[in-house]
Short mmCIF file of C-alpha atoms and ligand atoms in Angstrom, two decimals:
data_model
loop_
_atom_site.label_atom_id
_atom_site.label_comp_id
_atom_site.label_asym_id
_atom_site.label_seq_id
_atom_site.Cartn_x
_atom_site.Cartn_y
_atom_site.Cartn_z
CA UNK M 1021 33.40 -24.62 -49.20
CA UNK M 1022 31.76 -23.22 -52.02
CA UNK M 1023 32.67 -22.89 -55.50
CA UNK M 1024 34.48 -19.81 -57.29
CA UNK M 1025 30.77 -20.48 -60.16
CA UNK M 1026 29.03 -20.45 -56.76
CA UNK M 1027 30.37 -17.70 -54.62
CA UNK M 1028 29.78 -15.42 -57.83
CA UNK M 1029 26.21 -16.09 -58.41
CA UNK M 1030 25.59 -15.47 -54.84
CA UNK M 1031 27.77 -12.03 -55.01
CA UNK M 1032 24.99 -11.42 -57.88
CA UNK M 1033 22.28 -10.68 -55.75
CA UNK M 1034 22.18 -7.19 -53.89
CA UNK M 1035 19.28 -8.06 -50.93
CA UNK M 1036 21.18 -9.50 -48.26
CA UNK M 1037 18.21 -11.83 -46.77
CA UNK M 1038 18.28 -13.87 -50.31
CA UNK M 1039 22.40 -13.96 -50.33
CA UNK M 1040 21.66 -15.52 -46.91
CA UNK M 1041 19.15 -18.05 -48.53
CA UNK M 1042 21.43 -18.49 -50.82
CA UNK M 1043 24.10 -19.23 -48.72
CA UNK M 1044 21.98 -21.66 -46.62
CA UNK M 1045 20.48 -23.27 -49.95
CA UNK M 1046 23.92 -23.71 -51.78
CA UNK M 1047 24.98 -25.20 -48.01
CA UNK M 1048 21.71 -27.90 -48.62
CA UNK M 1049 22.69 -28.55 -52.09
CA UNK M 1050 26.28 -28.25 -51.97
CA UNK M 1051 28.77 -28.88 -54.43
CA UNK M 1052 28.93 -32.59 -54.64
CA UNK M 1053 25.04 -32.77 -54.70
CA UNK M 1054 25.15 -30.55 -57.49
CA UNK M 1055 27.67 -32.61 -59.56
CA UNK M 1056 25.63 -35.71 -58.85
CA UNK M 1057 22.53 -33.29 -60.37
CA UNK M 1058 24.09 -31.79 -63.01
CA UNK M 1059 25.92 -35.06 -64.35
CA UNK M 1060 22.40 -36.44 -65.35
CA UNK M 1061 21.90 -33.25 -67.32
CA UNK M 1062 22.52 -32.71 -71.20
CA UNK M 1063 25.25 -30.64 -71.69
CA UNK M 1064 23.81 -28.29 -74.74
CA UNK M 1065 20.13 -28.08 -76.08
CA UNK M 1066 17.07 -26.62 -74.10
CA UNK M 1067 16.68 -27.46 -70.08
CA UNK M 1068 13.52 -26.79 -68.07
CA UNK M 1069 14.25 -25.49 -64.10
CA UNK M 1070 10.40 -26.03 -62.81
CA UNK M 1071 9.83 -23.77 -59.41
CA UNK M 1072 13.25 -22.17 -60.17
CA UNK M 1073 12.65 -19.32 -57.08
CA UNK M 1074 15.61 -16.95 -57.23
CA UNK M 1075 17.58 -18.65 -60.00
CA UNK M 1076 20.73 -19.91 -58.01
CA UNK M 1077 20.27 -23.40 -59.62
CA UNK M 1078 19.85 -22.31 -63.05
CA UNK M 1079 21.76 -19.51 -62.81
CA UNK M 1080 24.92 -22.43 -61.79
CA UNK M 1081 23.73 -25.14 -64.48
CA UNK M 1082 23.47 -22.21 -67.18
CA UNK M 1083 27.10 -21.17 -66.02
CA UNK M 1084 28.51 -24.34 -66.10
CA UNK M 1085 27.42 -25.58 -69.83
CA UNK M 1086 27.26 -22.67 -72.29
CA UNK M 1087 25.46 -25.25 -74.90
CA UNK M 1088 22.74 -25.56 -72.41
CA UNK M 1089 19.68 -23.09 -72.67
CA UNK M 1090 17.97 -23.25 -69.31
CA UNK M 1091 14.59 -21.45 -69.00
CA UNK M 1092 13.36 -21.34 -65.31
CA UNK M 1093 9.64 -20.69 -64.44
CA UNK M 1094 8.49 -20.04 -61.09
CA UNK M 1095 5.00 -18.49 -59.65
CA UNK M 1096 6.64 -15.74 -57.50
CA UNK M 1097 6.84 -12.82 -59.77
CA UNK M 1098 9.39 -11.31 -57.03
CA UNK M 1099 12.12 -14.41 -57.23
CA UNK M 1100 11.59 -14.32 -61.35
CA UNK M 1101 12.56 -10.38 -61.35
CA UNK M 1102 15.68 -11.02 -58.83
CA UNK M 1103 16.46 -14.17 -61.06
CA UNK M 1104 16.57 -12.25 -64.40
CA UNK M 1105 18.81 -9.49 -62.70
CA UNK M 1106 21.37 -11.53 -61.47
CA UNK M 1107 21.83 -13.46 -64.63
CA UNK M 1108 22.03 -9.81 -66.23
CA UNK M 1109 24.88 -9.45 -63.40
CA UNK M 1110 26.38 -12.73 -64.27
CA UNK M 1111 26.07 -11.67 -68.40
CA UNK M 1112 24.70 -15.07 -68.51
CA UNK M 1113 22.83 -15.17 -72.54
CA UNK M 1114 21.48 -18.91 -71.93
CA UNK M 1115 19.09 -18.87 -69.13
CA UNK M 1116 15.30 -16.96 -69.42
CA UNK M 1117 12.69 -16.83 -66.87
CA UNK M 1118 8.89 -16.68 -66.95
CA UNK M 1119 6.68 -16.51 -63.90
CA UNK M 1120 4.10 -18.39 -64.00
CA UNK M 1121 2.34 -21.28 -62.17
CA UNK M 1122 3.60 -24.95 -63.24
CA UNK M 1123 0.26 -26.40 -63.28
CA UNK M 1124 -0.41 -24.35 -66.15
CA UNK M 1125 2.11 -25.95 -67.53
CA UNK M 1126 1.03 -27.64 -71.25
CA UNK M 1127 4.10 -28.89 -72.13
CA UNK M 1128 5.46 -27.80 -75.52
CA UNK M 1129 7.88 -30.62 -76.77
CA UNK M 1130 10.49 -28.50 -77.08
CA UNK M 1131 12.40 -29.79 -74.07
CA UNK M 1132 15.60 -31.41 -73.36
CA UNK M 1133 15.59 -32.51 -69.61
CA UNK M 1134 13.66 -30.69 -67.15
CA UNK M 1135 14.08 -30.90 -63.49
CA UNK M 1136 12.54 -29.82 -60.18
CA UNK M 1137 14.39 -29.23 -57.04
CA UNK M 1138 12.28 -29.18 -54.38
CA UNK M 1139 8.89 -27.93 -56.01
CA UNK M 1140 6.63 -31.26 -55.77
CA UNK M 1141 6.36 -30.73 -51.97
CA UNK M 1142 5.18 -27.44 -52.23
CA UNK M 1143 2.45 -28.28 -55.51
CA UNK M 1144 -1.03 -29.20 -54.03
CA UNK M 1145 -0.98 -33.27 -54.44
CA UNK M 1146 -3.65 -33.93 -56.70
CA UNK M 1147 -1.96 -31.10 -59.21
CA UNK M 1148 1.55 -33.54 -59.11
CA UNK M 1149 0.09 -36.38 -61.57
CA UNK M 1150 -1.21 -33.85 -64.40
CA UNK M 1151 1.68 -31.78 -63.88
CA UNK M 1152 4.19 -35.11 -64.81
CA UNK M 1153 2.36 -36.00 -67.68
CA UNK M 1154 2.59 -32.33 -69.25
CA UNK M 1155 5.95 -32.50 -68.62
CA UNK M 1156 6.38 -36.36 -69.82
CA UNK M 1157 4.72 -34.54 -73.38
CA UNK M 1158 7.28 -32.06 -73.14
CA UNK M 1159 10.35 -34.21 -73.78
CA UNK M 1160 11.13 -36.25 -76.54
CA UNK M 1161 11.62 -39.98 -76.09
CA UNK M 1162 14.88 -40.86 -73.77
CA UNK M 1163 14.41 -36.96 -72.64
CA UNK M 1164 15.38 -36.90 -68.89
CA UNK M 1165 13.13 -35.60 -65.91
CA UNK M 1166 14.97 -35.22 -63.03
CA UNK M 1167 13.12 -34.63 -59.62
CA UNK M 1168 15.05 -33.76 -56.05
CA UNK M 1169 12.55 -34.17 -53.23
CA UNK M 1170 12.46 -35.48 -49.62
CA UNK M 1171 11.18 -39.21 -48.81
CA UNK M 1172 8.49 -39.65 -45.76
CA UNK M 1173 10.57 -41.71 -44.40
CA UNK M 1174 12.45 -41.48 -41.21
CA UNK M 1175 9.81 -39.41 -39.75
CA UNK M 1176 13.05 -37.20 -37.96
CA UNK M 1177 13.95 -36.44 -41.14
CA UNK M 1178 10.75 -35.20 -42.54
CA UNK M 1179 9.92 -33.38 -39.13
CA UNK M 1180 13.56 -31.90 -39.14
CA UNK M 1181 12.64 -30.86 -43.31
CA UNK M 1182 8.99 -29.71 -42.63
CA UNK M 1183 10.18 -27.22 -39.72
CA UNK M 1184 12.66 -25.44 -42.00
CA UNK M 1185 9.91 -25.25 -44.90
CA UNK M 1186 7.88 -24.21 -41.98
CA UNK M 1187 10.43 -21.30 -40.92
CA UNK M 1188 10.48 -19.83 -44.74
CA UNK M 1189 7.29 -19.82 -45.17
CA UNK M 1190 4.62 -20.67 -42.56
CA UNK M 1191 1.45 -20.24 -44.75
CA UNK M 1192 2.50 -22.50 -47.15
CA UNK M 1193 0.65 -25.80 -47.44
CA UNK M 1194 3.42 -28.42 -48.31
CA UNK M 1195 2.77 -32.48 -48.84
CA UNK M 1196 5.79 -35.17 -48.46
CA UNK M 1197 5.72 -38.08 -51.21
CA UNK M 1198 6.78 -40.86 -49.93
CA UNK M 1199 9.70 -42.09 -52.10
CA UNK M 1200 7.50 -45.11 -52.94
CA UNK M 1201 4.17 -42.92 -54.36
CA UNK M 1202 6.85 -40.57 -55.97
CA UNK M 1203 8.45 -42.98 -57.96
CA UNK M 1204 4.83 -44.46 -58.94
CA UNK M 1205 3.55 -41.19 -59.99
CA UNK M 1206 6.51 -40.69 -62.40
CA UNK M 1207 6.15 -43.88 -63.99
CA UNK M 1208 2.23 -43.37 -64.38
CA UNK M 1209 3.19 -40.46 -66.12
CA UNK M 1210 4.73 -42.51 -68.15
CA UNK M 1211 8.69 -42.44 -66.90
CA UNK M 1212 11.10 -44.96 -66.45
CA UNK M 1213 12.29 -44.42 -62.80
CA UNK M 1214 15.48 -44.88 -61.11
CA UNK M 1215 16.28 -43.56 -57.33
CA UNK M 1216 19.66 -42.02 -56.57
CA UNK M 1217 19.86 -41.90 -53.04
CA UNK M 1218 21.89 -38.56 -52.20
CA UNK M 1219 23.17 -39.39 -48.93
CA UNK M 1220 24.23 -36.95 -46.45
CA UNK M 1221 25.32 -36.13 -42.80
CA UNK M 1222 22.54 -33.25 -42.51
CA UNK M 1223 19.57 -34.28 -41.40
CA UNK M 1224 18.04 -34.36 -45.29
CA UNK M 1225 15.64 -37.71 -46.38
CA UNK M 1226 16.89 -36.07 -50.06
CA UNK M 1227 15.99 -38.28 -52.86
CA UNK M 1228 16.75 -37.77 -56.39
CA UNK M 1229 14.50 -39.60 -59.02
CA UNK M 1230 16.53 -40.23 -62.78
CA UNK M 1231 13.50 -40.14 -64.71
CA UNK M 1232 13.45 -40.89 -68.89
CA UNK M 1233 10.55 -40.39 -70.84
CA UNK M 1234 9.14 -44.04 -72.08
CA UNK M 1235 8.63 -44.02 -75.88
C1 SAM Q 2071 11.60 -24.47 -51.77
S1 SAM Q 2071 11.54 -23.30 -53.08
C2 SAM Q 2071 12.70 -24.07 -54.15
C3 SAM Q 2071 13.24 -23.11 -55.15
C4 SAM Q 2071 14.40 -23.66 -55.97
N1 SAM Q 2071 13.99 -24.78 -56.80
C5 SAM Q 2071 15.50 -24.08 -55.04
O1 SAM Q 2071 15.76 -25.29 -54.97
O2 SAM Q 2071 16.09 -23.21 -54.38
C6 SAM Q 2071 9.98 -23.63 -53.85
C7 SAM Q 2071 9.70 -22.74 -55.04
O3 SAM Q 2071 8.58 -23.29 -55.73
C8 SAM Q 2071 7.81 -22.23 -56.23
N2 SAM Q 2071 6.48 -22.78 -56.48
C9 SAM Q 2071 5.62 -23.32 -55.59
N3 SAM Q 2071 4.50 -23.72 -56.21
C10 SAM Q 2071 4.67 -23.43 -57.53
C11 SAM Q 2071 3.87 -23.60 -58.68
N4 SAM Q 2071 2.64 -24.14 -58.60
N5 SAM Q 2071 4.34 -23.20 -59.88
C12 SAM Q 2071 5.58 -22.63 -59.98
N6 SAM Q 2071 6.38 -22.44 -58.92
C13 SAM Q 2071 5.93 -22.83 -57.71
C14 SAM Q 2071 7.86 -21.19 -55.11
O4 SAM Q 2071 7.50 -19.90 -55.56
C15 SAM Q 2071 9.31 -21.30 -54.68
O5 SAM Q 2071 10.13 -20.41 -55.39
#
């Protein structure tokens, strides 16, 4: 069942193929996954939503913590313009968006927490190490980088995961981490690395990495 925040920022899209995706998405990352998300993020000050697509995510951690500013960047200039009208819908004031591609990404400093939902897959692998060290420079000390991905490992899972990614979008290259090389990569960035395991009965190897910038 979804949420009352939920069912609204779905209701703020007109096109009926992304309420669908949204439907389907907010089915993936349902409620409880979101609260074991969201309770990792600050509640006020400046929060970065890497590979945000159509905005649902920020669009529900902007609506559920007016202290937080969350600024979402994604490469499709499509999802960015459908983003930035629903949170005009929503008469949400503290979430932006800005397309562009994350591996331009310098890193500014002027970050709280950042996350990535299911972006790392889709980021050629060789542009995954430079693009969690800009964002390690991004956050101050303690800051907290969280990244939601799918482990290698069991291969059902991953073939089950790589067929849907498959489905919405064929031409799209995408690379699974294994939950081991993930977690290595963050802390060569320079993170300290925890794993929350976000266990569920759909056929999802989800992992969610805690991540705080080292000092
Ligand atoms: C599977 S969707 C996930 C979108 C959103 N995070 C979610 O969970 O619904 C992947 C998104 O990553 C974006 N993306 C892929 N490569 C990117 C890059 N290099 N820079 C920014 N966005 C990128 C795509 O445009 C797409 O919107």
């Amino acid at each position: 069942m979804h949420s009352a925040t939920v069912r609204k920022i779905i209701r703020a899209y007109d096109d009926p193929i992304v309420r669908a995706y949204c439907w389907a998405r907010f089915g993936i990352l349902r409620q409880r996954f979101l609260d074991e998300i969201g309770q990792y993020l600050p509640a006020e000050g400046p929060v970065l939503d890497i590979g945000c697509g159509f905005g649902l995510f920020s669009l529900y951690y902007a609506a559920s913590a007016p202290g937080r500013f969350v600024r979402g960047l994604d490469v499709n200039g499509g999802r960015i313009a459908l983003a930035r009208r629903a949170a005009a819908r929503l008469g949400l004031d503290n979430v932006a968006y800005e397309e562009g591609d994350a591996r331009d990404f310098k890193g500014d400093g002027e970050m709280g927490a950042a996350y990535m939902l299911d972006i790392v897959h889709h980021v050629p692998p060789a542009s995954v190490p430079p693009l969690l060290r800009a964002l390690r420079r991004a956050l101050p000390a303690g800051g907290r980088l969280l990244v939601k991905d799918v482990d290698t490992r069991p291969a059902p899972k991953r073939w089950f995961t790589w067929l849907l990614d498959k489905a919405m979008a064929p031409a799209v290259p995408v690379h699974y981490w294994s939950a081991d090389a993930l977690a290595g990569a963050l802390e060569g960035a320079g993170f300290v690395v925890r794993r929350h395991l976000m266990v569920d009965w759909l056929p999802y190897p989800h992992v969610l990495y805690v991540c705080e910038a080292r000092g």
